[in-house]
Coordinates of C-alpha atoms and ligand atoms in Angstrom, one line a residue:
M1 CA 197.5 110.3 -118.8
L2 CA 198.3 106.8 -119.1
I3 CA 199.0 106.8 -122.7
N4 CA 201.5 109.8 -122.2
A5 CA 203.1 107.9 -119.1
P6 CA 206.6 106.6 -120.0
L7 CA 206.4 102.9 -120.3
D8 CA 208.6 101.4 -117.9
K9 CA 206.9 103.5 -114.9
K10 CA 204.4 101.3 -112.9
D11 CA 201.5 102.1 -111.5
W12 CA 202.0 103.0 -107.6
E13 CA 204.8 105.4 -109.1
L14 CA 202.1 107.3 -111.4
N15 CA 199.3 106.8 -108.7
P16 CA 200.9 107.3 -105.5
D17 CA 197.8 108.1 -103.9
N18 CA 196.5 104.4 -104.2
Y19 CA 199.0 103.2 -102.3
A20 CA 200.6 103.2 -98.9
K21 CA 204.4 103.2 -98.1
D22 CA 206.2 100.6 -95.6
E23 CA 208.7 101.4 -93.2
D24 CA 211.2 101.9 -95.5
G25 CA 209.4 104.0 -97.6
E26 CA 208.7 102.3 -100.6
F27 CA 205.2 101.5 -102.1
I28 CA 204.4 98.4 -101.5
L29 CA 200.8 98.4 -100.2
K30 CA 197.8 99.5 -102.3
K31 CA 195.7 101.3 -100.0
D32 CA 192.7 98.7 -100.0
G33 CA 195.6 96.5 -98.6
T34 CA 196.4 94.6 -101.5
P35 CA 199.9 93.7 -101.0
R36 CA 202.4 94.3 -104.2
K37 CA 205.0 91.8 -104.2
K38 CA 208.1 93.4 -102.5
S39 CA 211.0 91.8 -104.2
G40 CA 209.5 93.6 -107.4
R41 CA 210.7 90.7 -109.4
A42 CA 207.6 89.3 -109.7
K43 CA 208.1 85.2 -109.8
G44 CA 207.8 84.3 -113.1
S45 CA 209.0 87.8 -114.9
K46 CA 211.6 87.8 -117.1
G47 CA 214.2 90.0 -114.8
R48 CA 212.9 93.3 -116.4
G49 CA 211.3 93.6 -112.7
Y50 CA 214.6 93.4 -111.2
N51 CA 216.1 96.2 -113.1
Y52 CA 213.3 98.5 -113.0
H53 CA 213.5 98.2 -108.9
S54 CA 216.9 99.1 -108.8
E55 CA 216.5 102.1 -110.9
T56 CA 213.4 103.2 -108.6
K57 CA 215.6 102.8 -105.7
A58 CA 218.6 104.8 -107.4
K59 CA 215.7 107.4 -107.8
Q60 CA 214.3 107.2 -104.5
A61 CA 217.6 107.5 -103.3
A62 CA 218.3 110.6 -105.4
K63 CA 214.8 112.5 -103.8
R64 CA 215.9 111.6 -99.9
T65 CA 219.0 113.5 -100.8
V66 CA 217.3 116.5 -102.1
K67 CA 215.3 116.1 -99.2
E68 CA 217.9 116.0 -96.7
K69 CA 219.6 119.1 -98.7
Q70 CA 216.2 120.9 -98.5
K71 CA 216.3 120.2 -94.8
K72 CA 219.9 121.5 -94.5
L73 CA 218.8 124.7 -96.4
K74 CA 216.2 125.5 -93.9
A75 CA 218.3 125.4 -91.1
A76 CA 221.2 127.4 -92.5
Q77 CA 218.1 129.6 -93.6
K78 CA 217.4 129.5 -90.1
K79 CA 221.0 130.2 -88.7
V80 CA 221.3 133.2 -91.3
D81 CA 217.6 134.8 -90.1
N82 CA 219.1 134.4 -86.3
Y83 CA 222.6 135.9 -87.0
K84 CA 220.8 139.0 -88.4
E85 CA 218.5 139.4 -85.5
S86 CA 221.5 139.1 -83.4
I87 CA 223.6 141.9 -85.2
K88 CA 220.3 144.0 -84.9
K89 CA 220.4 143.6 -81.5
T90 CA 224.0 144.4 -81.1
N91 CA 223.9 147.4 -83.6
K92 CA 220.6 148.7 -80.8
A93 CA 222.8 148.1 -78.0
L94 CA 225.7 150.0 -79.4
E95 CA 223.4 152.5 -80.1
E96 CA 222.0 153.1 -76.7
D97 CA 225.4 153.3 -75.0
G98 CA 228.2 152.6 -77.4
V99 CA 229.6 149.1 -74.7
F100 CA 228.6 146.3 -74.6
S101 CA 227.4 145.3 -71.7
P102 CA 228.6 141.5 -70.2
E103 CA 225.0 140.1 -71.2
E104 CA 225.1 141.8 -74.6
L105 CA 228.8 140.0 -75.4
E106 CA 227.4 136.6 -74.4
A107 CA 224.2 137.1 -76.8
L108 CA 226.3 137.4 -79.4
P109 CA 227.7 135.0 -82.3
K110 CA 231.0 133.4 -81.0
S111 CA 232.9 134.9 -84.3
L112 CA 231.0 138.3 -83.7
R113 CA 232.0 137.9 -80.3
E114 CA 235.5 137.5 -80.7
E115 CA 235.5 140.3 -83.0
A116 CA 233.6 142.7 -80.4
N117 CA 236.1 141.8 -77.6
E118 CA 238.8 143.0 -79.6
S119 CA 237.2 146.1 -80.5
V120 CA 236.2 147.1 -77.4
I121 CA 236.8 150.5 -76.2
F122 CA 237.0 149.8 -72.6
K123 CA 237.0 146.5 -70.3
A124 CA 236.9 147.3 -67.0
N125 CA 239.8 146.0 -64.8
E126 CA 238.2 142.5 -62.6
G127 CA 237.6 143.2 -58.8
P128 CA 237.7 146.7 -57.4
Q129 CA 237.5 148.8 -60.7
E130 CA 234.6 146.7 -61.8
D131 CA 233.0 147.1 -58.2
F132 CA 233.1 150.5 -58.5
L133 CA 231.8 150.8 -62.0
A134 CA 229.3 148.6 -61.0
A135 CA 228.0 150.1 -57.7
S136 CA 224.4 151.2 -57.0
E137 CA 225.0 153.1 -53.6
T138 CA 224.6 156.8 -54.2
D139 CA 227.8 157.8 -52.9
V140 CA 230.9 155.7 -53.2
L141 CA 234.5 156.4 -52.5
F142 CA 237.2 154.3 -54.8
G143 CA 239.8 155.2 -52.6
G144 CA 243.9 153.6 -52.4
A145 CA 247.3 152.9 -54.0
A146 CA 248.1 155.2 -56.9
G147 CA 247.9 153.6 -59.9
G148 CA 245.1 151.6 -58.9
G149 CA 243.0 152.7 -62.1
K150 CA 240.8 155.5 -60.0
S151 CA 240.8 158.2 -62.3
Y152 CA 240.2 156.0 -65.3
A153 CA 237.4 154.8 -63.7
M154 CA 236.1 158.1 -62.8
I155 CA 236.0 159.1 -66.3
V156 CA 234.2 156.2 -67.3
D157 CA 231.5 155.8 -64.8
P158 CA 229.5 159.1 -66.0
L159 CA 229.1 156.7 -69.2
R160 CA 226.4 155.1 -67.7
Y161 CA 223.8 157.4 -68.8
A162 CA 225.1 159.0 -71.8
H163 CA 222.5 157.4 -74.1
R164 CA 219.8 159.8 -71.9
S165 CA 219.6 163.0 -73.0
A166 CA 218.9 164.9 -69.5
H167 CA 222.0 163.2 -68.3
R168 CA 224.5 165.8 -67.0
A169 CA 227.9 164.7 -65.2
L170 CA 230.3 166.9 -63.5
I171 CA 233.8 165.9 -63.0
L172 CA 235.8 167.8 -60.7
R173 CA 239.3 168.0 -59.5
R174 CA 241.3 170.8 -57.4
S175 CA 243.4 172.5 -60.2
M176 CA 242.9 173.2 -63.5
P177 CA 246.6 171.3 -64.4
E178 CA 245.5 168.0 -62.8
L179 CA 241.9 168.9 -64.5
R180 CA 244.0 168.7 -67.9
E181 CA 244.8 164.9 -67.3
I182 CA 241.7 163.8 -67.0
I183 CA 240.4 165.7 -69.9
D184 CA 243.0 164.5 -72.1
K185 CA 241.9 160.9 -71.2
S186 CA 238.4 161.7 -72.0
R187 CA 239.6 162.7 -75.3
E188 CA 241.2 159.4 -76.0
L189 CA 238.1 157.5 -74.6
Y190 CA 235.0 159.3 -75.5
P191 CA 235.0 159.7 -79.1
K192 CA 235.7 156.0 -79.7
A193 CA 233.0 154.9 -77.1
F194 CA 230.3 157.3 -79.1
H195 CA 230.7 158.4 -82.1
G196 CA 229.4 161.9 -82.8
A197 CA 230.3 162.9 -78.9
K198 CA 232.2 166.4 -79.4
Y199 CA 233.8 168.2 -76.8
K200 CA 234.6 171.8 -76.2
E201 CA 237.3 173.2 -75.0
V202 CA 235.7 176.8 -73.7
E203 CA 233.1 175.0 -71.7
K204 CA 235.1 172.1 -71.0
M205 CA 232.2 169.9 -72.0
W206 CA 231.2 166.9 -73.9
T207 CA 227.9 166.6 -75.8
F208 CA 227.0 163.4 -76.6
P209 CA 224.6 162.3 -79.9
S210 CA 221.7 161.6 -77.1
G211 CA 222.4 165.2 -75.5
A212 CA 223.9 163.9 -72.5
K213 CA 226.6 166.5 -71.2
V214 CA 229.9 165.6 -69.1
E215 CA 231.5 168.7 -67.9
F216 CA 235.0 169.2 -66.3
G217 CA 235.6 171.7 -63.2
F218 CA 238.0 172.5 -60.9
L219 CA 237.8 174.0 -57.3
E220 CA 240.9 175.9 -56.5
R221 CA 238.8 177.5 -53.3
D222 CA 235.8 176.6 -51.6
A223 CA 233.8 179.8 -53.4
D224 CA 234.5 177.9 -56.7
V225 CA 231.7 175.9 -56.0
Y226 CA 229.2 178.9 -56.6
R227 CA 230.0 178.7 -60.1
Y228 CA 227.6 175.5 -59.7
Q229 CA 224.6 177.6 -58.6
G230 CA 221.6 176.9 -60.2
Q231 CA 222.6 173.7 -61.9
A232 CA 221.1 170.3 -61.7
Y233 CA 223.4 167.5 -62.2
S234 CA 222.7 163.4 -62.5
W235 CA 226.1 162.4 -61.6
I236 CA 229.0 164.5 -59.7
G237 CA 232.2 162.9 -59.3
F238 CA 235.4 164.1 -57.7
D239 CA 238.9 162.7 -58.5
E240 CA 241.3 162.9 -55.4
I241 CA 239.0 164.5 -53.0
T242 CA 241.4 164.3 -50.3
H243 CA 243.0 167.6 -52.1
L244 CA 239.9 169.3 -50.7
P245 CA 240.7 170.5 -47.0
T246 CA 237.2 170.2 -45.9
E247 CA 234.0 168.6 -47.0
F248 CA 232.1 172.4 -47.9
A249 CA 232.2 171.8 -51.8
W250 CA 231.1 168.5 -51.5
N251 CA 227.9 169.3 -49.4
Y252 CA 227.6 172.1 -51.8
L253 CA 227.2 169.8 -54.9
A254 CA 225.5 167.2 -53.2
S255 CA 222.9 169.8 -52.9
R256 CA 222.9 170.2 -56.7
L257 CA 222.2 166.5 -57.4
R258 CA 219.4 165.3 -58.8
T259 CA 217.6 164.9 -62.4
T260 CA 214.2 165.1 -64.1
D261 CA 214.6 161.7 -66.0
P262 CA 213.1 159.0 -63.9
E263 CA 215.2 156.3 -65.5
I264 CA 218.2 157.8 -64.2
V265 CA 219.4 157.4 -60.8
P266 CA 222.1 160.3 -59.8
Y267 CA 225.1 159.2 -58.1
M268 CA 228.0 161.3 -56.2
R269 CA 231.7 159.4 -56.9
C270 CA 234.8 160.0 -55.7
T271 CA 238.1 158.7 -55.7
A272 CA 241.4 159.7 -53.6
N273 CA 244.8 158.2 -52.4
P274 CA 245.0 158.2 -48.6
G275 CA 246.8 161.1 -47.4
G276 CA 246.3 164.9 -48.4
A277 CA 244.8 167.9 -46.6
G278 CA 241.4 166.5 -46.6
A279 CA 242.0 162.9 -45.8
H280 CA 240.6 163.3 -42.2
W281 CA 237.3 164.0 -43.2
V282 CA 237.7 161.8 -46.2
K283 CA 238.6 158.9 -44.0
K284 CA 235.9 159.6 -41.1
R285 CA 232.8 160.1 -43.9
Y286 CA 233.9 156.8 -45.8
I287 CA 236.4 154.6 -44.4
D288 CA 236.0 154.6 -40.8
V289 CA 232.6 153.8 -40.3
S290 CA 232.1 150.4 -42.3
P291 CA 234.7 147.4 -43.6
P292 CA 235.1 148.1 -47.2
H293 CA 232.9 147.0 -49.4
E294 CA 230.0 147.0 -47.2
P295 CA 227.7 149.8 -47.9
F296 CA 226.3 151.8 -45.0
M297 CA 223.8 154.5 -44.4
G298 CA 225.7 157.9 -43.7
A299 CA 223.6 160.6 -41.3
D300 CA 222.8 162.5 -44.5
G301 CA 220.4 159.5 -45.6
L302 CA 222.5 158.7 -48.4
T303 CA 223.7 155.2 -49.1
R304 CA 227.6 154.8 -48.9
K305 CA 230.3 152.8 -49.9
F306 CA 234.1 152.7 -49.7
I307 CA 236.0 150.7 -52.1
P308 CA 239.9 150.0 -51.8
A309 CA 242.4 150.2 -54.9
S310 CA 245.5 148.5 -55.0
L311 CA 247.9 148.6 -57.9
Q312 CA 248.0 144.9 -58.1
D313 CA 244.5 145.5 -59.6
N314 CA 245.3 147.3 -62.7
P315 CA 247.2 145.2 -65.0
Y316 CA 248.1 148.3 -67.0
L317 CA 250.4 149.4 -64.6
A318 CA 251.2 146.3 -62.3
K319 CA 252.4 144.5 -65.3
D320 CA 256.0 145.8 -65.7
G321 CA 256.5 146.9 -61.9
R322 CA 258.5 150.0 -62.6
Y323 CA 255.4 152.3 -61.5
E324 CA 255.6 149.5 -58.3
Q325 CA 259.4 150.4 -58.1
M326 CA 258.7 154.3 -58.1
L327 CA 256.4 154.0 -55.2
K328 CA 258.7 151.9 -53.3
A329 CA 261.3 154.4 -53.0
L330 CA 259.0 156.9 -51.6
P331 CA 259.7 158.3 -47.7
P332 CA 258.1 155.7 -45.6
T333 CA 254.8 158.1 -44.7
Q334 CA 254.1 158.5 -49.0
R335 CA 255.0 154.8 -49.6
K336 CA 252.4 153.2 -47.3
Q337 CA 249.8 155.7 -48.8
L338 CA 250.4 155.4 -52.3
L339 CA 252.1 151.7 -53.0
D340 CA 249.7 150.0 -50.1
G341 CA 246.6 152.5 -50.2
D342 CA 247.0 152.5 -46.3
W343 CA 244.8 155.3 -44.8
D344 CA 246.1 154.8 -41.5
V345 CA 249.3 156.2 -41.6
A346 CA 249.1 160.1 -40.9
E347 CA 250.8 162.9 -42.2
G348 CA 253.9 164.0 -40.4
A349 CA 253.3 160.8 -38.5
A350 CA 256.0 160.3 -35.5
F351 CA 256.2 156.3 -36.3
T352 CA 256.0 155.8 -39.9
E353 CA 257.3 152.6 -39.0
F354 CA 254.6 151.1 -37.3
S355 CA 252.4 149.0 -39.1
R356 CA 249.3 146.8 -38.8
L357 CA 251.0 144.3 -40.6
D358 CA 254.2 143.8 -38.1
H359 CA 253.1 144.9 -35.2
V360 CA 249.5 144.1 -34.8
I361 CA 248.4 140.7 -34.0
T362 CA 245.5 138.4 -33.4
P363 CA 244.8 137.8 -29.6
F364 CA 245.9 134.3 -28.5
E365 CA 246.2 133.1 -24.7
I366 CA 249.1 134.7 -22.9
P367 CA 251.2 131.5 -20.7
L368 CA 250.8 132.0 -17.2
H369 CA 254.6 132.0 -16.7
W370 CA 255.1 135.1 -18.7
E371 CA 256.1 138.0 -16.9
R372 CA 253.4 140.6 -17.0
I373 CA 253.8 144.6 -16.5
K374 CA 251.5 147.6 -16.9
G375 CA 252.0 151.1 -17.7
I376 CA 249.0 153.7 -16.4
D377 CA 248.7 157.3 -18.0
Y378 CA 245.9 159.1 -15.2
G379 CA 243.4 161.7 -16.4
Y380 CA 240.2 162.8 -15.8
A381 CA 238.9 165.2 -18.2
S382 CA 241.0 163.7 -20.5
E383 CA 241.0 159.9 -21.1
S384 CA 242.9 157.5 -18.2
A385 CA 245.0 155.0 -20.0
C386 CA 246.2 151.4 -19.0
V387 CA 248.2 149.0 -21.4
W388 CA 249.5 145.5 -20.2
G389 CA 252.0 144.0 -21.7
A390 CA 253.4 140.4 -21.1
V391 CA 257.0 139.5 -22.1
D392 CA 257.3 136.4 -24.2
P393 CA 260.3 134.4 -22.6
S394 CA 262.0 132.9 -26.0
D395 CA 263.2 136.2 -27.4
G396 CA 262.0 138.8 -24.8
T397 CA 259.0 140.3 -27.4
L398 CA 256.7 142.4 -25.1
I399 CA 253.3 141.2 -26.3
I400 CA 250.9 144.4 -25.7
Y401 CA 247.7 142.2 -24.6
R402 CA 245.0 144.4 -23.3
E403 CA 244.3 148.3 -23.0
L404 CA 242.0 150.6 -20.7
Y405 CA 240.7 153.8 -22.5
Q406 CA 238.2 155.9 -20.4
K407 CA 237.2 159.5 -19.3
N408 CA 236.0 160.8 -16.5
L409 CA 237.5 158.4 -13.8
L410 CA 238.2 159.4 -10.1
G411 CA 241.2 157.4 -8.7
T412 CA 239.4 154.8 -7.2
E413 CA 237.0 153.9 -10.6
L414 CA 240.2 153.5 -12.2
G415 CA 241.4 151.5 -9.7
E416 CA 238.5 149.2 -9.7
L417 CA 238.3 149.0 -13.3
I418 CA 241.8 147.9 -13.3
T419 CA 241.2 145.1 -10.7
N420 CA 238.0 143.6 -12.9
M421 CA 240.1 143.5 -16.1
E422 CA 243.0 141.6 -14.1
L423 CA 240.6 138.8 -13.3
D424 CA 242.0 137.0 -15.7
D425 CA 245.6 137.4 -15.0
P426 CA 247.3 134.6 -12.7
F427 CA 248.0 137.4 -10.2
S428 CA 247.8 141.4 -10.3
V429 CA 250.4 143.1 -12.5
Q430 CA 253.0 145.1 -11.0
G431 CA 253.0 148.4 -13.3
V432 CA 254.4 152.1 -13.4
L433 CA 251.7 155.3 -13.1
D434 CA 252.5 158.5 -14.4
T435 CA 254.5 161.0 -11.5
A436 CA 251.7 163.5 -11.4
C437 CA 250.0 160.9 -9.8
W438 CA 252.3 160.8 -6.9
S439 CA 252.4 164.6 -6.5
R440 CA 250.4 166.4 -3.4
T441 CA 250.2 169.6 -4.8
G442 CA 246.9 171.2 -4.4
T443 CA 245.0 167.9 -3.1
T444 CA 244.3 166.9 0.2
G445 CA 243.3 163.7 0.3
P446 CA 245.4 160.6 -1.0
T447 CA 247.0 160.9 -4.3
V448 CA 245.5 158.9 -7.0
G449 CA 248.9 156.7 -6.7
E450 CA 248.3 156.6 -3.2
T451 CA 244.6 155.5 -4.1
L452 CA 245.1 152.5 -6.2
Q453 CA 248.1 151.2 -3.8
K454 CA 245.5 151.0 -1.2
Q455 CA 243.2 148.8 -4.0
G456 CA 246.1 146.4 -3.6
H457 CA 247.9 147.7 -7.2
K458 CA 251.8 147.2 -7.0
L459 CA 252.6 150.3 -8.7
R460 CA 256.0 152.9 -9.4
R461 CA 256.4 156.1 -10.3
A462 CA 256.9 156.4 -14.2
D463 CA 259.9 157.3 -15.5
K464 CA 258.8 160.3 -18.2
N465 CA 261.7 161.6 -19.6
R466 CA 259.6 162.1 -23.0
I467 CA 262.7 161.8 -25.8
Q468 CA 264.2 158.9 -24.0
G469 CA 260.6 157.3 -24.3
K470 CA 260.1 157.9 -27.9
I471 CA 263.9 156.3 -28.6
Q472 CA 262.5 153.3 -26.8
I473 CA 259.4 153.2 -28.8
H474 CA 261.6 153.4 -31.9
E475 CA 263.7 150.7 -30.6
Y476 CA 260.8 148.3 -29.8
L477 CA 259.1 148.9 -33.3
K478 CA 262.2 147.9 -34.6
I479 CA 262.1 144.4 -36.5
T480 CA 264.7 142.2 -35.3
Q481 CA 266.8 139.9 -37.4
S482 CA 264.2 137.2 -36.7
G483 CA 261.7 139.2 -38.4
R484 CA 259.7 139.7 -35.4
P485 CA 259.5 143.6 -34.1
R486 CA 260.4 143.8 -30.4
I487 CA 256.7 144.7 -29.2
Q488 CA 253.6 143.3 -30.7
I489 CA 250.1 144.7 -30.0
F490 CA 246.9 142.4 -29.8
N491 CA 244.2 143.7 -32.4
T492 CA 241.9 144.3 -29.4
C493 CA 244.0 147.7 -28.6
P494 CA 242.8 150.1 -30.6
N495 CA 242.9 153.0 -29.1
L496 CA 246.9 152.4 -28.5
I497 CA 246.9 151.2 -32.4
R498 CA 245.5 154.4 -33.8
E499 CA 247.5 156.9 -31.1
L500 CA 250.6 155.0 -32.3
Q501 CA 249.8 155.2 -36.3
G502 CA 248.3 159.0 -36.0
I503 CA 250.6 160.7 -33.5
P504 CA 252.2 163.3 -35.0
L505 CA 255.9 164.8 -34.3
D506 CA 256.2 168.0 -32.5
K507 CA 256.9 170.7 -35.4
S508 CA 259.2 172.6 -33.1
N509 CA 260.9 169.6 -31.5
P510 CA 261.2 166.4 -34.0
E511 CA 262.8 164.3 -30.7
D512 CA 259.1 164.5 -29.6
V513 CA 255.6 164.0 -30.4
D514 CA 253.0 166.8 -30.1
T515 CA 251.3 166.5 -27.5
R516 CA 248.4 168.3 -28.6
A517 CA 247.2 165.4 -30.2
S518 CA 245.8 162.5 -28.4
D519 CA 248.5 160.4 -26.7
H520 CA 247.4 158.9 -23.3
A521 CA 247.4 155.1 -24.4
Y522 CA 251.0 156.4 -26.5
D523 CA 252.0 157.7 -22.7
A524 CA 251.1 154.5 -20.7
L525 CA 253.0 152.5 -23.2
R526 CA 256.1 154.9 -22.9
Y527 CA 256.0 154.7 -18.8
L528 CA 255.6 150.9 -19.5
I529 CA 258.6 150.6 -22.0
M530 CA 260.9 153.0 -19.9
S531 CA 259.9 150.8 -16.8
R532 CA 262.2 148.0 -18.8
P533 CA 264.5 149.7 -21.5
R534 CA 266.8 147.2 -21.3
N535 CA 264.9 144.1 -21.2
A536 CA 264.9 143.5 -24.8
N537 CA 267.5 140.9 -24.4
P538 CA 266.4 138.0 -21.5
L539 CA 269.5 137.8 -20.2
D540 CA 269.4 141.8 -19.3
R541 CA 265.9 141.0 -18.3
M542 CA 267.2 138.2 -15.9
R543 CA 269.6 140.6 -14.2
D544 CA 267.1 143.1 -14.2
I545 CA 264.9 140.7 -11.9
K546 CA 267.9 140.1 -9.5
L547 CA 268.5 143.7 -9.2
E548 CA 264.9 144.7 -8.5
Q549 CA 264.5 141.4 -6.1
S550 CA 268.0 142.9 -4.1
Y551 CA 266.2 146.8 -4.0
R552 CA 263.0 145.4 -2.8
P553 CA 262.0 148.4 -0.8
V554 CA 260.8 147.9 3.4
D555 CA 258.0 149.9 2.3
S556 CA 256.0 148.0 0.2
N557 CA 253.2 150.6 0.5
F558 CA 254.9 153.5 -1.9
G559 CA 257.1 151.1 -4.6
Y560 CA 260.6 152.3 -5.4
Ligands
ADP1 N1 240.0 149.3 -67.3 C1 241.4 149.9 -67.8 N2 241.7 150.2 -69.1 C2 242.4 150.4 -69.9 N3 243.6 150.8 -69.1 C3 243.7 151.6 -67.7 C4 242.0 150.8 -67.4 N4 242.2 151.2 -66.0 C5 243.5 152.0 -65.5 N5 243.8 151.9 -67.2 C6 245.3 152.7 -66.9 O1 245.9 152.5 -66.1 C7 246.6 154.1 -65.9 C8 246.5 154.0 -64.4 O2 245.1 154.4 -63.8 P1 244.7 155.7 -63.1 O3 243.1 155.5 -63.3 O4 245.4 156.7 -63.4 O5 245.4 155.0 -61.7 P2 245.1 155.9 -60.7 O6 243.9 157.5 -60.5 O7 244.3 155.1 -59.2 O8 246.3 156.6 -60.0 C9 246.0 154.9 -66.3 O9 246.8 155.4 -67.5 C10 245.1 154.3 -67.3 O10 245.5 154.4 -68.8
MG2 MG1 243.9 159.1 -60.5

């Protein structure tokens, strides 16, 4: 071999195994430890060694470059492999449900991720829509402002399980024309989300490649639910559920909710705008029970939650402001329901101007020198109500700071309760009491009015003019130029607040409220306000006080 070896090769190049390397990777030691001269140009050599060494160096440098390139190639190969793997995963995710989960999106390489984001078929609006689509409670209401993205979420939600063959979803609305709108939306969305999803108009049913089905139906009358007799659904959604006047259909269909697939969690879902024929039962079932977003257990044993919707949460409609403009032009009740998503306002409400935002305040300590008054409406079988007010001397605003609302109280019991509740007041508060309480007809003992007076309550007969009283309450609810209404109510008075929100107009006499509704706190407030109808202006109030003082009756027992 040595014979064939090129002449300029040194032994350590030809037989590298006999040599060890120094830290520069050069062969400088023989394995037996005998050093080779480092310089390569041995003392006394004729210069050839020098040339020879630099040549070697060049070769070695080349070798190193090759090695580095190989290393880089290997890394690149690894990257390609990872990339291939992630594409495989992506395809699998797409096959499963056609949509990227946030984790799946995150796992994608950057360039793919950007591409996926661009071609994403559906992306939930941040906030309530996202919360609704992620909710794990069995029964969820997504309710509030129009345009909040509720119906859209309703057609997306059943796709949760579109990759499971046993999945059966049913989307319901009150009427066929209304149903048409959401069917049209599904026709835009579903085929993009699932290639191969097929819609059959006759059955109003989508079939997905997995075999999963999403069906549309309407419930014009309660009896329409029997169309679903004997069926089982793993997902049932009611769009605009308040259009259903009773909970009959919901209850019936809840009994159809089940699945044979252990991987599927069955869900009931509904959306609604506030108001409508069924607002009452919907509010009672989903809204009055627990604060928004807080899950609770219903009496039927189902986990339940209410998610409020607002227009601002849907950038698709909120951005250009036109839709909002349109909602702003609606009459007050509808405006509050559809723009503010306010569930508190009732259809045909007498005090549409009443608003939590303007008229309800957080309690504060009433200064000792503020004038205090109270109004009492007595009832035994129905509630007795008493509301206490204080007048802010700076602008005459009436602050309702306390309420009593309780059934089955005898006159003496009511008096004692009031006395106890007034312990925090600097002195016993003057008030007005329903005139019926002063009437002797049919009673032998002292009247309620007399009983209360005996207990030390300073009371006058209330002015019971219903129509004037109602006008005065409207006057007080008006927002003055200062931006403050003339009445504000502590949020610790839920009964008065509820009555002012909900009390309906009398259908045959719109000048008055409907007396069949619960109106005891309202009446108490009306008496209170009527006892000082001109007192909005502090100067008027001064005059009133002077008048009252000059007319103070001799018989303090019976008031005046
Ligand atoms: N996540 C979303 N992605 C794309 N468009 C949306 C989304 N959410 C809502 N929209 C659009 O906003 C519009 C109003 O939403 P919709 O669901 O009809 O509101 P609502 O039922 O609350 O009145 C719809 O036409 C829909 O196209
Ligand atoms: Mg809708």
